[in-house]
Tab-separated table of C-alpha atoms and ligand atoms in Angstrom:
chain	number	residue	atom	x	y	z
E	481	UNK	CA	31.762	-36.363	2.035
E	482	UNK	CA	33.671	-39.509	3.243
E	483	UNK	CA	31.021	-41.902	3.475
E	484	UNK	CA	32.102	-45.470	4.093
E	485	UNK	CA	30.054	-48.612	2.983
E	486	UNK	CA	29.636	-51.352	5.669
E	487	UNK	CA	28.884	-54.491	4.637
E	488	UNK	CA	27.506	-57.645	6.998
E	489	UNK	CA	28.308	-61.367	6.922
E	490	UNK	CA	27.364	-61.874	3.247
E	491	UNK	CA	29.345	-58.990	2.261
E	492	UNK	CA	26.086	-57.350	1.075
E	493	UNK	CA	26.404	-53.084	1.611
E	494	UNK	CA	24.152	-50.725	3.879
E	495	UNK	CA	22.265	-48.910	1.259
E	496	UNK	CA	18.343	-48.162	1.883
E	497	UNK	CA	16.800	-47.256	4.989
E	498	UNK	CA	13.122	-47.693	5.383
E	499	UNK	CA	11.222	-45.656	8.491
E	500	UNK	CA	8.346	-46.755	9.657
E	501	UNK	CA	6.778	-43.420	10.653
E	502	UNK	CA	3.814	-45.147	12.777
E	503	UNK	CA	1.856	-48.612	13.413
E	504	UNK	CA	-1.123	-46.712	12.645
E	505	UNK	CA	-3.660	-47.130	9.833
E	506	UNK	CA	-6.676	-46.418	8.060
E	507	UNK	CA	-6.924	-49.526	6.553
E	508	UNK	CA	-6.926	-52.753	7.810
E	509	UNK	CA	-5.805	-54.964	4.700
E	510	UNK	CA	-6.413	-58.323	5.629
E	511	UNK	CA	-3.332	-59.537	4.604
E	512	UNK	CA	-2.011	-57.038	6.692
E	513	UNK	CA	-3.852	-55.714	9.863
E	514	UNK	CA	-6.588	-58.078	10.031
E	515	UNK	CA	-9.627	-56.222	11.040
E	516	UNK	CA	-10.443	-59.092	13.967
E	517	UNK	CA	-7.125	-58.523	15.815
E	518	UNK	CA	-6.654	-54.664	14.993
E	519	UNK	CA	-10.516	-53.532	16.413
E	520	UNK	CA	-11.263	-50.546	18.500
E	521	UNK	CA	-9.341	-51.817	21.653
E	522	UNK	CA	-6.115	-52.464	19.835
E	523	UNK	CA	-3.627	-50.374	21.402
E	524	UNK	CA	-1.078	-48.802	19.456
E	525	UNK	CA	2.283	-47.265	20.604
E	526	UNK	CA	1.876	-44.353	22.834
E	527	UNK	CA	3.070	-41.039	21.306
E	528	UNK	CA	5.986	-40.891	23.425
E	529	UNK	CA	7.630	-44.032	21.877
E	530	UNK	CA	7.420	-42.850	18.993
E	531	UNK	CA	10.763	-41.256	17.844
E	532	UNK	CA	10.555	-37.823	17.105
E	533	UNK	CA	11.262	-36.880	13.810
E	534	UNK	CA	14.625	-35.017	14.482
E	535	UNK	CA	15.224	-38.489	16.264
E	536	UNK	CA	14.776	-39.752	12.549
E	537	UNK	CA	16.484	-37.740	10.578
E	538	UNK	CA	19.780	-38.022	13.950
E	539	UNK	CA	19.571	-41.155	12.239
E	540	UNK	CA	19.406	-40.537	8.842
E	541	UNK	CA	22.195	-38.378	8.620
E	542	UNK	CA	24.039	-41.330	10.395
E	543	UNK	CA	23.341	-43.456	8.005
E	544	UNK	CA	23.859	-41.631	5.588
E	545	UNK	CA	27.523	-41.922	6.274
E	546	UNK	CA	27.479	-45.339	6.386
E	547	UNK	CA	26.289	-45.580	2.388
E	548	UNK	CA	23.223	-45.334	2.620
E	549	UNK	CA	21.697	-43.129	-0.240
E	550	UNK	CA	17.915	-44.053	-0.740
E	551	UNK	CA	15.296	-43.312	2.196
E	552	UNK	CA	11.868	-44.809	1.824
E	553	UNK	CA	8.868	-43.123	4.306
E	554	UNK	CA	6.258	-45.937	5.020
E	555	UNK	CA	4.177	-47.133	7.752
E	556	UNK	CA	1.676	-48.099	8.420
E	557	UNK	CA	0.151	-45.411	6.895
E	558	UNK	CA	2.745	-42.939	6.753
E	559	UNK	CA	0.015	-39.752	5.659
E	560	UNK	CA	-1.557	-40.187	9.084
E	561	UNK	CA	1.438	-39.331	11.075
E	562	UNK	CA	0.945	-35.723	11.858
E	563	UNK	CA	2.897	-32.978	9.538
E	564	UNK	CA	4.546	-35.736	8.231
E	565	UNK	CA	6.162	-33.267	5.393
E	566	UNK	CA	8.200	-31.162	8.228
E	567	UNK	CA	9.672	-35.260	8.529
E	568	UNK	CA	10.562	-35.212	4.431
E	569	UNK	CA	11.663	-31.488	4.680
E	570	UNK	CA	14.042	-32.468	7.252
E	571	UNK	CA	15.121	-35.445	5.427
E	572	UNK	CA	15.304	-33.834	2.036
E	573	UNK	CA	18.007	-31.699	3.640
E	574	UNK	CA	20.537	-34.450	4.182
E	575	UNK	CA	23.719	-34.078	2.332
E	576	UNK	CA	23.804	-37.734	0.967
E	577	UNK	CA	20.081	-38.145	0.323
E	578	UNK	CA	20.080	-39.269	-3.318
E	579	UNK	CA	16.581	-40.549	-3.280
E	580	UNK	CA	13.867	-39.974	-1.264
E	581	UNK	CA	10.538	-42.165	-1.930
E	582	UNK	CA	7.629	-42.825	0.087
E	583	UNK	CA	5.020	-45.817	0.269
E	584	UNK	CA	0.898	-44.960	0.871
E	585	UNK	CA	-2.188	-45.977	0.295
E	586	UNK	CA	-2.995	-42.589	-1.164
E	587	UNK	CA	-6.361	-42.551	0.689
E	588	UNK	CA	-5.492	-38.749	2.832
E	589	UNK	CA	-2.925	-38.312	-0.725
E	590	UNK	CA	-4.800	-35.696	-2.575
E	591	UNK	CA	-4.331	-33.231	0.618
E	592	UNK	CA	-0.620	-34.136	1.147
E	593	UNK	CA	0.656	-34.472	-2.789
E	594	UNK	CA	1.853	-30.770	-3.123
E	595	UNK	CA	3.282	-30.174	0.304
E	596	UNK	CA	4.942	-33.430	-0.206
E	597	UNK	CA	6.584	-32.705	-3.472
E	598	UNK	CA	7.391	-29.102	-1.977
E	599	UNK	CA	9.396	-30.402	0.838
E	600	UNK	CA	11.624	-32.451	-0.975
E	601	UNK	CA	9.977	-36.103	-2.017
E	602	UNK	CA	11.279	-37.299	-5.025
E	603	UNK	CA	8.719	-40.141	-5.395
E	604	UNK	CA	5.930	-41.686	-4.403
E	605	UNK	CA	4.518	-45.458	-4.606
E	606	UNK	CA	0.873	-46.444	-3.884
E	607	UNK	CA	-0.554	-49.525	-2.929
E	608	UNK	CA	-3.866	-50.232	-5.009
E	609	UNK	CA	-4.668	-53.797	-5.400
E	610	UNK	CA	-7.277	-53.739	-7.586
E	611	UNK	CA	-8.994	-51.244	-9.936
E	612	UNK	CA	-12.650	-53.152	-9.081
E	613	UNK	CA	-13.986	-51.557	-6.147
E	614	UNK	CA	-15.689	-54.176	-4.824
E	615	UNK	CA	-12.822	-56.378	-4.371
E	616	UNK	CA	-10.446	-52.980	-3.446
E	617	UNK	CA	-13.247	-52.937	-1.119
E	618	UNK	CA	-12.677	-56.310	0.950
E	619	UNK	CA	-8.931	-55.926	0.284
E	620	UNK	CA	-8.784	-52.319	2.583
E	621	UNK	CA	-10.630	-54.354	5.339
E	622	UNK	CA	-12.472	-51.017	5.321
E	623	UNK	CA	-15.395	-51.075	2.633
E	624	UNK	CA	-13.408	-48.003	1.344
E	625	UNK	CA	-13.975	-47.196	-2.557
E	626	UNK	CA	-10.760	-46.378	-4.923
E	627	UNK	CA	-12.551	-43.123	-5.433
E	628	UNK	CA	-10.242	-41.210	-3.206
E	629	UNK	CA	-6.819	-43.449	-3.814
E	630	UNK	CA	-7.674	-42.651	-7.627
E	631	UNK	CA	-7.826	-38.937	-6.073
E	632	UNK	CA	-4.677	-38.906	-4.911
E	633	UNK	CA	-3.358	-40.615	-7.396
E	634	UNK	CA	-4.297	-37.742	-9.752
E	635	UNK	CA	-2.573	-35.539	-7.320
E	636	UNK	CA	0.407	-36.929	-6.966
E	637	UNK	CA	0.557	-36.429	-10.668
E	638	UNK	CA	-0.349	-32.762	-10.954
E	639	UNK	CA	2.447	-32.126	-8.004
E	640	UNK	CA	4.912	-33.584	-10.448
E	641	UNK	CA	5.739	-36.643	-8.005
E	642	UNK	CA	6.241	-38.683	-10.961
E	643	UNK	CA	6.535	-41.487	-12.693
E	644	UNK	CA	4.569	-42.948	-9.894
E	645	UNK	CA	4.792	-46.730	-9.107
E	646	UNK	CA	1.659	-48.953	-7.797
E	647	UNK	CA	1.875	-51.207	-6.154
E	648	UNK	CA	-0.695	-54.627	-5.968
E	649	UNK	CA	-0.581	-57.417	-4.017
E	650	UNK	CA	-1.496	-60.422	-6.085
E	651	UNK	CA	-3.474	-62.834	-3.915
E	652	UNK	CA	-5.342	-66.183	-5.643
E	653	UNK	CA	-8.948	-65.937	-5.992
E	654	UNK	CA	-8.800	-62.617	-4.388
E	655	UNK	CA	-7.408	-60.432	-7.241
E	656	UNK	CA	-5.609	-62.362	-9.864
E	657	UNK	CA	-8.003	-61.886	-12.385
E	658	UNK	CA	-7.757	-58.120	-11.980
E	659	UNK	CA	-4.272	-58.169	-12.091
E	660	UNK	CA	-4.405	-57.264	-16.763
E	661	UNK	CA	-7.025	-54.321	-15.883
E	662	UNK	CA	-4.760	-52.472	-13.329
E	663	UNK	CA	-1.601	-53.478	-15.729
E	664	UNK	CA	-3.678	-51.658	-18.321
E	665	UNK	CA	-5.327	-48.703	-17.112
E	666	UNK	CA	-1.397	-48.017	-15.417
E	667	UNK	CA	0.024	-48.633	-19.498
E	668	UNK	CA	-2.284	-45.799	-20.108
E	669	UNK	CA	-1.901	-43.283	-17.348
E	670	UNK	CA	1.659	-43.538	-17.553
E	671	UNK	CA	2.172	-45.388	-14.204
E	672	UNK	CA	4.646	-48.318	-13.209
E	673	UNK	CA	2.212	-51.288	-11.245
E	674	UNK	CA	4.636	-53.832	-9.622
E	675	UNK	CA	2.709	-56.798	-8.960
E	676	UNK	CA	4.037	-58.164	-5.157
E	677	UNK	CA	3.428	-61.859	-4.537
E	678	UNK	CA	1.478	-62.706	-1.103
E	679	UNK	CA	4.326	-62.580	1.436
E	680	UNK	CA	4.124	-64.729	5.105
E	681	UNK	CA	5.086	-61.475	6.854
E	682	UNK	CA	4.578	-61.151	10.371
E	683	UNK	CA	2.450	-63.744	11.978
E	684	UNK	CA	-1.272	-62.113	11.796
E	685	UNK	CA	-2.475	-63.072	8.481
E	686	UNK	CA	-2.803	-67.164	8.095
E	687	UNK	CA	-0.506	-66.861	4.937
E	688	UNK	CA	-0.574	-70.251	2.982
E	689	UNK	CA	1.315	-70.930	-0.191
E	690	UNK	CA	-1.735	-71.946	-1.688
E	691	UNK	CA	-2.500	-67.984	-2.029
E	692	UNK	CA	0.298	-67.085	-3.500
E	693	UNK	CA	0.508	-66.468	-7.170
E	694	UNK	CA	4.100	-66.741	-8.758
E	695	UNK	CA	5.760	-63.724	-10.305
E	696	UNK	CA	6.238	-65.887	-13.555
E	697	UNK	CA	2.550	-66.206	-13.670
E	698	UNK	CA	1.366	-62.736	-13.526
E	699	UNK	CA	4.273	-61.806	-16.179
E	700	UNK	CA	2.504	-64.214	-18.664
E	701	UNK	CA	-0.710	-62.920	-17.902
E	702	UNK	CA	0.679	-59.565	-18.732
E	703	UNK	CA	2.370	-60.124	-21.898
E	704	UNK	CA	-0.349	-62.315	-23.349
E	705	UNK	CA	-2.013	-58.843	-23.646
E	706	UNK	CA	0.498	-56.615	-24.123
E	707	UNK	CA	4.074	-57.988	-25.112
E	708	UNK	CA	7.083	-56.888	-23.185
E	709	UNK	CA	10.606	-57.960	-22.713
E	710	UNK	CA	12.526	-58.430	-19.499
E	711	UNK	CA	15.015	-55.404	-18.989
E	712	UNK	CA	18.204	-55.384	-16.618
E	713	UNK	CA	17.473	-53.471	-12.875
E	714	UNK	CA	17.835	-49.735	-12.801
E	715	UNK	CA	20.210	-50.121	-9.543
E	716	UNK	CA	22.069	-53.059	-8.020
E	717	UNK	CA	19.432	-54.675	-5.084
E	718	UNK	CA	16.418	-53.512	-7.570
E	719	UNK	CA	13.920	-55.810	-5.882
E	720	UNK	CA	11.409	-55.681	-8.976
E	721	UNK	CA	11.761	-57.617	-12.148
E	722	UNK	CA	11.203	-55.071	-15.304
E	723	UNK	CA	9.734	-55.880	-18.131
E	724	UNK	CA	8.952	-53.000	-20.588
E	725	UNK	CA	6.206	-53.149	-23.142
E	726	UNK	CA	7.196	-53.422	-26.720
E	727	UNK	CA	5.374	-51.030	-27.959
E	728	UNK	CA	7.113	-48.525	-25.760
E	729	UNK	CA	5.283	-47.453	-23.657
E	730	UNK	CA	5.896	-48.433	-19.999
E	731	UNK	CA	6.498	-50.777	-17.967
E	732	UNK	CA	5.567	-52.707	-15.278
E	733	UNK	CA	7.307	-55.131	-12.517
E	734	UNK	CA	6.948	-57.851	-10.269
E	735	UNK	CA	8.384	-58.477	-6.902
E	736	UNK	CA	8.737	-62.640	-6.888
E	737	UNK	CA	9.848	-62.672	-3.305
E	738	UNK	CA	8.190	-66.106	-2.674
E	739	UNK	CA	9.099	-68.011	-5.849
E	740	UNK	CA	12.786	-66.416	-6.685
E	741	UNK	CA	13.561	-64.273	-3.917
E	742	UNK	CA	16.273	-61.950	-3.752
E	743	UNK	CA	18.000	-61.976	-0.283
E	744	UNK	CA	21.661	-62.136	-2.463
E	745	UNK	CA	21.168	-58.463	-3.151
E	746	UNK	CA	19.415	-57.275	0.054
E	747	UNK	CA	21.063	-53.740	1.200
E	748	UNK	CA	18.052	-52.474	3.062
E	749	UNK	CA	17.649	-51.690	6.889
E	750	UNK	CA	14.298	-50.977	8.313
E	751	UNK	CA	13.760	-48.531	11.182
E	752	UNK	CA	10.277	-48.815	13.461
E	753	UNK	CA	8.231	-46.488	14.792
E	754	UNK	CA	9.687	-46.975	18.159
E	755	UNK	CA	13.589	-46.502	16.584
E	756	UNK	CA	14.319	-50.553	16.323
E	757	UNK	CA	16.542	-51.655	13.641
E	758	UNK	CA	15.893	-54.522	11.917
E	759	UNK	CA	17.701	-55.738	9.467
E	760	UNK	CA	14.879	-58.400	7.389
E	761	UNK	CA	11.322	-57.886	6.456
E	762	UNK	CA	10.732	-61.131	8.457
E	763	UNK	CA	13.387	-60.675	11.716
E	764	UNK	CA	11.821	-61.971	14.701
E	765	UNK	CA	13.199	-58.491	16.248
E	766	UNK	CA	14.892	-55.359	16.229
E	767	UNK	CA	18.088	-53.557	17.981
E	768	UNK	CA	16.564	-50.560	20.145
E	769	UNK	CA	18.437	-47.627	18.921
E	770	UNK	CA	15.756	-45.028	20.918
E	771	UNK	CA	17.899	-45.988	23.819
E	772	UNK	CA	21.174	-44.490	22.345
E	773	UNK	CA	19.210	-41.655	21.021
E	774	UNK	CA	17.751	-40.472	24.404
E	775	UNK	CA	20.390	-41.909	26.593
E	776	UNK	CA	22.549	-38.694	25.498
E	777	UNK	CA	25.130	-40.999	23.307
E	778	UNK	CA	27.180	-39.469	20.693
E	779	UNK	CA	26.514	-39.848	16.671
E	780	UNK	CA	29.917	-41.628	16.776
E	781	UNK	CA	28.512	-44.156	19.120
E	782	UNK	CA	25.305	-44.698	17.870
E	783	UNK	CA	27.108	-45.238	14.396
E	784	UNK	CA	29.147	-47.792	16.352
E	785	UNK	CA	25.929	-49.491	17.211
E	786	UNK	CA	24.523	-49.605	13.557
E	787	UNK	CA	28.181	-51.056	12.095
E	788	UNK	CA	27.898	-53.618	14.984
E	789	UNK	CA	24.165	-54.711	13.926
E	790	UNK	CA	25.235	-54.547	10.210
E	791	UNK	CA	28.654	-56.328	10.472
E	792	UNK	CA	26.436	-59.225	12.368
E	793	UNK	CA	23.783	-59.480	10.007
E	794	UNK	CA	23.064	-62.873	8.303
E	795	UNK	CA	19.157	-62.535	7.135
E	796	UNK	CA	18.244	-64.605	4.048
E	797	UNK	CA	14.977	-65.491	4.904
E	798	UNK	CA	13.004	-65.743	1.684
E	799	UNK	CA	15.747	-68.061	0.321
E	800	UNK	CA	15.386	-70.116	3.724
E	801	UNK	CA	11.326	-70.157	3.644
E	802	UNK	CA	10.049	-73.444	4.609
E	803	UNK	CA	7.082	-74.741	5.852
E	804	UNK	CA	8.810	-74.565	9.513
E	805	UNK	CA	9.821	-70.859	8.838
E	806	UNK	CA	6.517	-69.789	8.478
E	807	UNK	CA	5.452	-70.293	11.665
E	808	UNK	CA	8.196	-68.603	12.664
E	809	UNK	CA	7.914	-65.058	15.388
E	810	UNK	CA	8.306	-62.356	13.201
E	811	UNK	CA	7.844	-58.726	13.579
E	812	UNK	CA	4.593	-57.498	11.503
E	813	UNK	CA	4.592	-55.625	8.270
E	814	UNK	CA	2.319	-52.572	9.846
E	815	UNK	CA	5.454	-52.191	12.208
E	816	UNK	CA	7.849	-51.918	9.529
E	817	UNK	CA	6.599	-51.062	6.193
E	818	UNK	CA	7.385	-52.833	2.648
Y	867	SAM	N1	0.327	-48.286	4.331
Y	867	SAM	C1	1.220	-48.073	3.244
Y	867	SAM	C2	0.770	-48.831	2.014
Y	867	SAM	O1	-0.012	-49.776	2.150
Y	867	SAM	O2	1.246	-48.477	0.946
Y	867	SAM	C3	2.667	-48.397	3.557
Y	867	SAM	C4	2.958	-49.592	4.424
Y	867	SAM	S1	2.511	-51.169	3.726
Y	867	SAM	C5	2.993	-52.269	5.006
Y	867	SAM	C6	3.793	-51.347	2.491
Y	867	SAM	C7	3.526	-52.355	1.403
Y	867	SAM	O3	3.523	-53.648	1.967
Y	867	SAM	C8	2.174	-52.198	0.704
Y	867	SAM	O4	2.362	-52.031	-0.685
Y	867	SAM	C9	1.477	-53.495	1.002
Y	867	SAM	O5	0.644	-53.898	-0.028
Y	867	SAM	C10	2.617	-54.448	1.237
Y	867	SAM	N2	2.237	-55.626	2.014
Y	867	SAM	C11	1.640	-55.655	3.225
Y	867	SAM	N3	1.426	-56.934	3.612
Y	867	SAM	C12	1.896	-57.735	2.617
Y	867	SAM	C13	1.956	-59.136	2.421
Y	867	SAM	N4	1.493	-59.988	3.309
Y	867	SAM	N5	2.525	-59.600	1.281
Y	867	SAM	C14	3.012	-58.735	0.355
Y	867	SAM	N6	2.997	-57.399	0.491
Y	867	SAM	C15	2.429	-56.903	1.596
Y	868	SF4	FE1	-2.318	-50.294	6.144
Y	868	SF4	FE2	-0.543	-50.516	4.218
Y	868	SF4	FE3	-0.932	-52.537	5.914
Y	868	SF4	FE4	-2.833	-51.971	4.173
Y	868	SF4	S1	-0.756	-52.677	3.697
Y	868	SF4	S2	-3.121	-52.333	6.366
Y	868	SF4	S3	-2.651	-49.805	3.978
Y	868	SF4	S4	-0.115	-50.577	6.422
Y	869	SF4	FE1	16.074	-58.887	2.512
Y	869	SF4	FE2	15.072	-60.436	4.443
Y	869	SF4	FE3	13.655	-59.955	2.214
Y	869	SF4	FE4	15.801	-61.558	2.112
Y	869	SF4	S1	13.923	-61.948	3.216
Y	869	SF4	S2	15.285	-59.899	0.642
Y	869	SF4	S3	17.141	-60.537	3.604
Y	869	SF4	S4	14.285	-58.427	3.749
């Protein structure tokens, strides 16, 4: 179908989009949307700014013929954004679509697992950090049990939206020491967990390195219990390390953006709720495509745009982290998804 890959300043391709679907959620992760600052009188965007989802999928399709072949649906919480499976219908149907994937916290997933899978979604990760509800409990910022994320979990399962990927992230003397009994109890439901190390996204959560436990350290808590040996990514720009048990059954990863990030490989572009494109996880901004969508420009020039943003694009930031960086402006996770 002609597609052409665009690549920016370090010659690294347009290949994954991630939409942010809203800046809503049901959870308020502290490490996330801190509870304090997101209360009752937080205001989120206004309907209206929120692109539509034919808006989305103007810009899927354009993206799609700029290489990009994997579309991940996250949020915030991407199940509370009304009929969100008309959005993954829509997107399904793209020509040029190879994978579609979306990110949850699986607490409204038992509902949403079948029409998901129906309209088109290939797969599905969820975000569990711990197994042990008491400390799932403080890290939801909601008092919320697993009950229902183990619910949808099931679900997702029975709908076929498999092999399903958790994710947890690992935070010191929060979860680490429940980081073996998720590993496990995902060995035996035949589940991928990918262990994410603390990130100093956005500016809301008083990230210090101190929290953070390295990727290297979680895999050796792992294979004390169960051995496993490192295996090669399943794509180029795989941000997970795999390491597959020997006895042969599973897997699991972890995402070591902190301690051996990954920026050399970085082909993704995030879109916002409010149709900004921004091109790093930790970009003090985004480039306002709503404008070009509702300003009655042509595909052709709002392609023009994206090859513009792209061809300018010099984000390394996890390979640049300092002390100074982290106190950088940076637009916040809820905005843009994982
Ligand atoms: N609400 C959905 C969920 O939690 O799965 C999707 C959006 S959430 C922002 C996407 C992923 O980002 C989640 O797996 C979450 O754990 C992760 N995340 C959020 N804040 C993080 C942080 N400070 N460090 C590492 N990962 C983080
Ligand atoms: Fe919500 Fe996901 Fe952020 Fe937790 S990580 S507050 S579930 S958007
Ligand atoms: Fe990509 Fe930015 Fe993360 Fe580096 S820091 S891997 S450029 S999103």
């Amino acid at each position: 179908m002609g597609n052409s890959l665009i690549f920016d300043t370090l010659n690294r391709p347009l290949r994954d989009l991630r939409i942010s679907v809203t800046d809503r959620c049901n959870f308020r992760c502290p490490y996330c949307m801190p509870a304090e600052i997101f209360g009752d009188r937080y205001e989120f965007l206004p309907r209206a700014d929120l692109l539509t989802f034919e808006e989305i999928t103007r810009v899927v399709n354009i993206a799609v013929e700029l290489g990009v072949t994997k579309v991940r649906i996250t949020g915030g919480e991407p199940l509370v954004r009304q009929n969100i499976e008309e959005l993954i219908g829509m997107i399904a149907a793209v020509d040029g679509v190879e994978d579609l994937a979306m990110t949850t916290n699986a607490y409204l997933l038992s509902g949403y697992a079948q029409k998901l899978k129906d309209a088109g979604l290939q797969r599905i990760t969820v975000s569990l950090d711990s197994l042990e509800d008491d400390i799932f409990q403080k890290m939801n910022g909601r008092g919320f049990s697993t009950a229902r994320v183990l619910d949808g979990i099931k679900a997702a399962k029975e709908a076929g939206l498999q092999p399903i990927k958790i994710n947890a992230v690992v935070q010191k003397g929060v979860n680490n020491h429940t980081v073996v009994g998720l590993a496990e109890w995902c060995k035996s439901n035949g589940h991928t967990p990918r262990f994410i190390e603390y990130m100093d996204v956005g500016t809301l959560n008083d990230w210090k390195l101190e929290q953070v436990v390295a990727a290297d350290e979680i895999v050796e808590l792992i294979r004390q219990k169960f051995p496993a040996d490192p295996v090669g990514p399943t794509y180029p720009g795989e941000v997970a390390k795999r390491y597959r048990y020997k006895d042969g059954e599973g897997e699991f990863g972890v995402i070591s953006s902190v301690s051996q990030p990954f920026c050399g490989d970085c082909s993704r572009m995030r879109l916002s709720p409010e149709g900004k494109a921004v091109t790093c996880l930790f970009a003090e901004s985004g480039t306002d495509l709503r404008k070009w969508l509702r300003n009655g420009s042509t595909d052709d020039e709002i392609k023009d745009a994206i090859i513009g943003i792209w061809g300018e694009r010099e984000d390394r930031y996890s390979e640049e982290r300092s002390e100074e960086t982290v106190k950088r402006k940076k637009v916040e996770m809820y905005h843009i998804g994982g």
